[in-house]
PDB file of C-alpha atoms in Angstrom:
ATOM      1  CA  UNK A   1      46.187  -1.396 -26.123  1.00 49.00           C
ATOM      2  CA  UNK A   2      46.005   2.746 -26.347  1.00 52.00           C
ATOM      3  CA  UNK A   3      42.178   2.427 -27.451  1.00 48.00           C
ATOM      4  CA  UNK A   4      41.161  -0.207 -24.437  1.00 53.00           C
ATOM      5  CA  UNK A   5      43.560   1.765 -21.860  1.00 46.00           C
ATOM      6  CA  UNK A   6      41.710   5.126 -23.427  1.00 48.00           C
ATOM      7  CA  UNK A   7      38.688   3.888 -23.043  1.00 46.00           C
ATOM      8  CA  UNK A   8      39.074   2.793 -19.993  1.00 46.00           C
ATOM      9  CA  UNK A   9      39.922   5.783 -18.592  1.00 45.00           C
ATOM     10  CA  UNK A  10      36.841   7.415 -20.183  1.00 43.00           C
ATOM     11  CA  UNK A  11      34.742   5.293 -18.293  1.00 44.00           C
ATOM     12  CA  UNK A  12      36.249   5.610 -15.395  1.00 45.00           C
ATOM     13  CA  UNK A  13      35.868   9.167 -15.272  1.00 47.00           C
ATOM     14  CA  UNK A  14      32.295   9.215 -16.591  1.00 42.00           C
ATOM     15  CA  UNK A  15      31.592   6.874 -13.883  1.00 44.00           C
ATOM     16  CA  UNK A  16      33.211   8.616 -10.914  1.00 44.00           C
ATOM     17  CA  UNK A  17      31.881  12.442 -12.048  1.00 46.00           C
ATOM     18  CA  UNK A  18      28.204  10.869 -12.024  1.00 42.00           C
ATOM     19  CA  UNK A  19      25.553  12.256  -9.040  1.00 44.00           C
ATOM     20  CA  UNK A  20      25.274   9.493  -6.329  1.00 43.00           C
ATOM     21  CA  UNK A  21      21.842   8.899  -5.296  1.00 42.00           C
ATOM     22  CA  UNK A  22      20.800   9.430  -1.903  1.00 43.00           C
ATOM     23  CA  UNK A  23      19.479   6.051  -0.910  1.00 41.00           C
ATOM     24  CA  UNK A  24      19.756   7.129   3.063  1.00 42.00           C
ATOM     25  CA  UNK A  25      15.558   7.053   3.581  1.00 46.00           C
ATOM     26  CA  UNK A  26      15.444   3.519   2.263  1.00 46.00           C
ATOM     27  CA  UNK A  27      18.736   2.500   3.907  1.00 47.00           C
ATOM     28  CA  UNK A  28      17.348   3.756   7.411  1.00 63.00           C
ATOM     29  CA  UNK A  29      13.907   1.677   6.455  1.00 68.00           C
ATOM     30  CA  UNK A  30      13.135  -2.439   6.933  1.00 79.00           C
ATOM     31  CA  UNK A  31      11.816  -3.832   3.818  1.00 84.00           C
ATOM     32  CA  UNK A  32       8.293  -6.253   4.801  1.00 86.00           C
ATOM     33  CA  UNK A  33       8.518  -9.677   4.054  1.00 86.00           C
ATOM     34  CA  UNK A  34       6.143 -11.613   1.266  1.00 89.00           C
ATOM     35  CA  UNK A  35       4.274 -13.474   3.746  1.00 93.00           C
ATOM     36  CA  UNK A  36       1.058 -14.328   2.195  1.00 95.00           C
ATOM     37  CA  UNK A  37      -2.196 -13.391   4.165  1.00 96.00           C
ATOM     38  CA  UNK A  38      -5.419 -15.498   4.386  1.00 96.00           C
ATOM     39  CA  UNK A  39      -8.405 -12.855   3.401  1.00 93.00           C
ATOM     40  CA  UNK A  40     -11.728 -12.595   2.417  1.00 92.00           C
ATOM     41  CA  UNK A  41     -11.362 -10.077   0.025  1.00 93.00           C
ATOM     42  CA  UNK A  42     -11.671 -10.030  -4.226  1.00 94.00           C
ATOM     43  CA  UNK A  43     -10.002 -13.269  -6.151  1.00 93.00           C
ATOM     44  CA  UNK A  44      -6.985 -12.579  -8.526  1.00 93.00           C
ATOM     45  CA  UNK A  45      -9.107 -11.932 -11.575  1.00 92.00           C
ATOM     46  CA  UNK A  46     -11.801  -9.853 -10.375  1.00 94.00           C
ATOM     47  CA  UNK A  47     -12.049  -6.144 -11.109  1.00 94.00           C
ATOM     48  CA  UNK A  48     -13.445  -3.401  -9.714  1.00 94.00           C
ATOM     49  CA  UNK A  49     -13.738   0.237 -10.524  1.00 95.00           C
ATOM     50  CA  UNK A  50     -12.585   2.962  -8.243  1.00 95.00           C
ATOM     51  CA  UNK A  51     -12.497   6.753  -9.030  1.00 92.00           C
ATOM     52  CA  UNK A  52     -11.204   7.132 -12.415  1.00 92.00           C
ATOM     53  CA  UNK A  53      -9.058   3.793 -12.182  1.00 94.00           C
ATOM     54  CA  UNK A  54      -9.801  -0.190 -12.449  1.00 95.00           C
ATOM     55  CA  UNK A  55      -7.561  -2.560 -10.431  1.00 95.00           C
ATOM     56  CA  UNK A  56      -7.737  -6.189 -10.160  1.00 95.00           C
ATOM     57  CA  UNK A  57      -7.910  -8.300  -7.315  1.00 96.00           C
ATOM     58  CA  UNK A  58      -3.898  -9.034  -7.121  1.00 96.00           C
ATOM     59  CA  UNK A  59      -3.652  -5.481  -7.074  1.00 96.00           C
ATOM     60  CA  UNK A  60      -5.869  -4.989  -3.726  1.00 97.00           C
ATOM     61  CA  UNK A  61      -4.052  -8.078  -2.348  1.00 97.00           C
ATOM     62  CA  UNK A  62      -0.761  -6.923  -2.679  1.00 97.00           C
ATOM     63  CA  UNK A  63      -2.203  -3.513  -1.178  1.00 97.00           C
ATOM     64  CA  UNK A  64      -3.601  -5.165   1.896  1.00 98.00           C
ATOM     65  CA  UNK A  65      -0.553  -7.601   2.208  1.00 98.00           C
ATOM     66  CA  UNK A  66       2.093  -5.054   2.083  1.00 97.00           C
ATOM     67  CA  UNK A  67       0.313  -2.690   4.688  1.00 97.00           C
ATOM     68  CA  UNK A  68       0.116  -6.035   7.058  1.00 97.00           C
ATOM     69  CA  UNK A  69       3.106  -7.113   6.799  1.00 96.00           C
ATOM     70  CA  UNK A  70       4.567  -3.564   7.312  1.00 96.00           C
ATOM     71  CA  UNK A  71       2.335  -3.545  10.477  1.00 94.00           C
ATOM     72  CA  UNK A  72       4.086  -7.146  11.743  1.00 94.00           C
ATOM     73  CA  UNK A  73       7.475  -5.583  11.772  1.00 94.00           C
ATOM     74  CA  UNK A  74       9.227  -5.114  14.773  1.00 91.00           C
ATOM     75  CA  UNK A  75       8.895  -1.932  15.377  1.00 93.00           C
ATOM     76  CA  UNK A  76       6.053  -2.181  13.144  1.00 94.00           C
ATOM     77  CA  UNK A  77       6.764   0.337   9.778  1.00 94.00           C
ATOM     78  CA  UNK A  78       5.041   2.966   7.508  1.00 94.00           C
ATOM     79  CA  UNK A  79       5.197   4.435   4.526  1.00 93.00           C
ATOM     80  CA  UNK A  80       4.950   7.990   3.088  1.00 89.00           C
ATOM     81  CA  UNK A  81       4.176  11.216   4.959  1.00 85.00           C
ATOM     82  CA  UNK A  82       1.115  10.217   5.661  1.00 88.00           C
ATOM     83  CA  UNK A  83       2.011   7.562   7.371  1.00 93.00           C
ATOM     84  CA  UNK A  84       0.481   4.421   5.925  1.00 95.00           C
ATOM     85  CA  UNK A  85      -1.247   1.902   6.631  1.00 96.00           C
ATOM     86  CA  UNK A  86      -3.068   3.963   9.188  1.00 96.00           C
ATOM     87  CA  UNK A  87      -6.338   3.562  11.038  1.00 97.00           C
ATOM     88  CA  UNK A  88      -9.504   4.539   9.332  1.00 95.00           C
ATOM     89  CA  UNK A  89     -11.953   4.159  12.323  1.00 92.00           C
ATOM     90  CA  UNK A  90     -14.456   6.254  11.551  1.00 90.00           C
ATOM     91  CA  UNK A  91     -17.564   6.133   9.094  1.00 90.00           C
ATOM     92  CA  UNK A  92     -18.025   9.956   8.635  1.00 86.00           C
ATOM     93  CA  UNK A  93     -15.980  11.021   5.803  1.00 88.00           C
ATOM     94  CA  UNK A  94     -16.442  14.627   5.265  1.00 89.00           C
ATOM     95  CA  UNK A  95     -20.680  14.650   6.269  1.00 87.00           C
ATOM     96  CA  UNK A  96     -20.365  11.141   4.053  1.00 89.00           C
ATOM     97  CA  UNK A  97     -21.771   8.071   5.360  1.00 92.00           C
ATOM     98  CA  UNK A  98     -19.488   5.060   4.398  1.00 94.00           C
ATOM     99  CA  UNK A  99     -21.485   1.284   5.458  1.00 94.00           C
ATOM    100  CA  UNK A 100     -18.563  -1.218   5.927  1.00 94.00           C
ATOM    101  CA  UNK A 101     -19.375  -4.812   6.795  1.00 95.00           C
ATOM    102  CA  UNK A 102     -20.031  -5.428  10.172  1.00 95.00           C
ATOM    103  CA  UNK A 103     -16.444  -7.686  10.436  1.00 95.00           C
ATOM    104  CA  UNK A 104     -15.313  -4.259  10.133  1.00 96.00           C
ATOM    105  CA  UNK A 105     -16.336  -2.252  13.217  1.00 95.00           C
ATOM    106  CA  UNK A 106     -16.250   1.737  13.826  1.00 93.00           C
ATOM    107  CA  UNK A 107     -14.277   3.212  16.232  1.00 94.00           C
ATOM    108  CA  UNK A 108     -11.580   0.258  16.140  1.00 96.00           C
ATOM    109  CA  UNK A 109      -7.653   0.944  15.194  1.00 95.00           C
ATOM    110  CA  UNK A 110      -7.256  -2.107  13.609  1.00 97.00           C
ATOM    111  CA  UNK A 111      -9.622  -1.120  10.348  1.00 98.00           C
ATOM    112  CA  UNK A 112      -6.842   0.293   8.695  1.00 98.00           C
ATOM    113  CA  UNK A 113      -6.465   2.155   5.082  1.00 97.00           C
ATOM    114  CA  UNK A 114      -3.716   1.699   2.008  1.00 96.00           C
ATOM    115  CA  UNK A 115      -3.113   3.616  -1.063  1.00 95.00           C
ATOM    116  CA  UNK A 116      -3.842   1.570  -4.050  1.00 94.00           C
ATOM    117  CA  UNK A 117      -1.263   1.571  -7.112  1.00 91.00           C
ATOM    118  CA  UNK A 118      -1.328  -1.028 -10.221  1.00 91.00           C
ATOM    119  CA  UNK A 119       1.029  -3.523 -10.473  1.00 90.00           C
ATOM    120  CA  UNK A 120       2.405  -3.567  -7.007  1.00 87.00           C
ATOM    121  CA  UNK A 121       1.967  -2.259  -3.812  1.00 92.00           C
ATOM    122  CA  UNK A 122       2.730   1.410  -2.698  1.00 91.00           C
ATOM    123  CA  UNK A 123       6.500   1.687  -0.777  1.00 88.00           C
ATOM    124  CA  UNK A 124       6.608   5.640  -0.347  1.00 82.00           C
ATOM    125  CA  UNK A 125      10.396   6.405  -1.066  1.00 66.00           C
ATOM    126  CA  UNK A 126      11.506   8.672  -3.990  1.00 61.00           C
ATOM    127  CA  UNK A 127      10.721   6.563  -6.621  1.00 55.00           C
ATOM    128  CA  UNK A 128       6.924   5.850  -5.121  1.00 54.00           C
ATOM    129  CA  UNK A 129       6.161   9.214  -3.677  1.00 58.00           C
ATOM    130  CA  UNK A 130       2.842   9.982  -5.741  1.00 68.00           C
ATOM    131  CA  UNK A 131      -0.137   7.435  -5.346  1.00 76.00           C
ATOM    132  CA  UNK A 132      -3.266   8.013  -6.137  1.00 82.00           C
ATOM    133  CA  UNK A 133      -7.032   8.767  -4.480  1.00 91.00           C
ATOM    134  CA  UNK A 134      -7.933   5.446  -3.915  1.00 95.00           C
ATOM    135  CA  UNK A 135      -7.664   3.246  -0.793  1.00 96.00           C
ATOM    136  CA  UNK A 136      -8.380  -0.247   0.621  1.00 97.00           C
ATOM    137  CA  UNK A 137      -9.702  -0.572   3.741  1.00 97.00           C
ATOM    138  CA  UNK A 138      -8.892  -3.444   5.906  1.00 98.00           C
ATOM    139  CA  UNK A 139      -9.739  -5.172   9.455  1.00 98.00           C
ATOM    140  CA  UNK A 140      -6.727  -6.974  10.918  1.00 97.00           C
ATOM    141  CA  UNK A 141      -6.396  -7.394  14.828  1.00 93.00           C
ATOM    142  CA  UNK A 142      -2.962  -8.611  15.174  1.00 89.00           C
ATOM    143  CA  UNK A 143      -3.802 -11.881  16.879  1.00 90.00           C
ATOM    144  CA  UNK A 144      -5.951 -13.615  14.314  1.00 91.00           C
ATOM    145  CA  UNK A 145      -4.384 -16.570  12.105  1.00 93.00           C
ATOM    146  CA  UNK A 146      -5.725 -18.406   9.101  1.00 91.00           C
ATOM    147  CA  UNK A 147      -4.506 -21.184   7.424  1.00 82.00           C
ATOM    148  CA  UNK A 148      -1.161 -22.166   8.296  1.00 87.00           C
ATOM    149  CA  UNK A 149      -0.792 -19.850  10.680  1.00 92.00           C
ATOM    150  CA  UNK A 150      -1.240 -16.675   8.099  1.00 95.00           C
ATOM    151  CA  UNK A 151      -2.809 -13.538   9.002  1.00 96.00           C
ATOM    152  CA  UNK A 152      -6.353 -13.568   8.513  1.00 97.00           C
ATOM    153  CA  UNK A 153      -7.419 -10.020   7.443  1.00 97.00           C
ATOM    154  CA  UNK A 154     -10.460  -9.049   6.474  1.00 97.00           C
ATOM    155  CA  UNK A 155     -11.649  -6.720   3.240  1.00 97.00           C
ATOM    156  CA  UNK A 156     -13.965  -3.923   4.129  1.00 97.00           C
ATOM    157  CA  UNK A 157     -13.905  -2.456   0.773  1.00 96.00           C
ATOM    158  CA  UNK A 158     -12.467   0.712  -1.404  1.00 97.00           C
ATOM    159  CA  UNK A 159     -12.805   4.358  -1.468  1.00 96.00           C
ATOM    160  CA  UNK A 160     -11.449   6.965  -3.165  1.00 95.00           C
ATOM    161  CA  UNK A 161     -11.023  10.944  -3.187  1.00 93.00           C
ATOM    162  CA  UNK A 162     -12.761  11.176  -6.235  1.00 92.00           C
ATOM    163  CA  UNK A 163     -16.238  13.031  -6.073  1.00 92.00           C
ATOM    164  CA  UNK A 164     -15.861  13.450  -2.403  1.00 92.00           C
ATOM    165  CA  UNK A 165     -15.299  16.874  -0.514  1.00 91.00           C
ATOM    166  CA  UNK A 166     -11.903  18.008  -0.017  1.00 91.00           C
ATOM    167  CA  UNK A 167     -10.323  15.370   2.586  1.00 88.00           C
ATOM    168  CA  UNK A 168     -13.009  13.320   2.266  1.00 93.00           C
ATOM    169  CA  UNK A 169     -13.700   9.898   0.524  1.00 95.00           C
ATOM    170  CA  UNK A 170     -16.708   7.793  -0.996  1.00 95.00           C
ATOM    171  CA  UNK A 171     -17.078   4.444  -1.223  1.00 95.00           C
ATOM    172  CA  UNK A 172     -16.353   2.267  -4.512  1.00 94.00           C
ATOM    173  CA  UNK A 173     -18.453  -1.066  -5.524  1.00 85.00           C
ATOM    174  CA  UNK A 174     -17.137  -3.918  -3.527  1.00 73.00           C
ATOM    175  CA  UNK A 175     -15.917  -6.219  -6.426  1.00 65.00           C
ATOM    176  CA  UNK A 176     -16.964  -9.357  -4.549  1.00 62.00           C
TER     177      UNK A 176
END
């Protein structure tokens, strides 16, 4: 009984003398839902080559479906200090020319950007503070619905950092 009362009292202490982690940012934050999106963009298996990394298809998804949903909360959310998803209405980068489909029109908010990480989609936050150069690029209006009444979004492609001037991007293949 010593040893278990002992113990105990070990692990009570360890427990209580341990740094709390200050969760207050994520608290303070709504979490988007899973809602799946209807999209035109690159199936599950496909992958594509950006900068110096390769993602699949289910990684773009889950890019594009976080940033949406984040958008359809009310008030809608971001993440990070920059601030995504954001709009990325323009098609100078930098003296660049990017050529985005034409369901994907200049000089409209809703063509939005995302950082792209593997295996999961970027949440800013502590843990998720560093992503890297690339970034899908997405069309969704708000208003338009796919099948069963999902958001139809539509893929305009990926860029990255990588070889472009400071600030600036260039455009990846489109892995369609």
């Amino acid at each position: 009984m010593k040893f278990t009362l002992a113990a105990s009292f070990v692990l009570f202490s360890l427990s209580t003398a341990l740094p709390a982690e200050d969760f207050s940012e994520l608290d303070e934050r709504a979490e988007p839902s899973n809602a799946p999106i209807d999209w035109d963009g690159p199936n599950a298996s496909a992958s594509v080559k950006c900068g110096k990394n390769t993602y699949d298809g289910h990684d773009i998804y889950l890019a594009t479906q976080h940033a949406v949903n984040l958008g359809l909360l009310s008030p809608p959310e971001t993440r990070g200090a920059k601030k995504y998803p954001h709009p990325f209405d323009h098609d100078d980068s930098k003296g660049v020319k990017l050529h985005f489909p034409a369901h994907c029109p200049e000089n409209d908010p809703h063509r939005q950007e995302y950082p792209l990480v593997k295996n999961g989609p970027y949440n800013g936050g502590k843990s998720n503070k560093k992503y890297g150069d690339e970034r899908v690029v997405f069309y969704y209006d708000g208003k338009a619905q796919g099948v069963d009444g999902h958001p139809l979004v539509y893929y305009c492609g990926l860029m990255t950092h990588e070889g472009a001037a400071t600030g600036g991007f260039v455009q990846c293949p489109s892995g369609k």
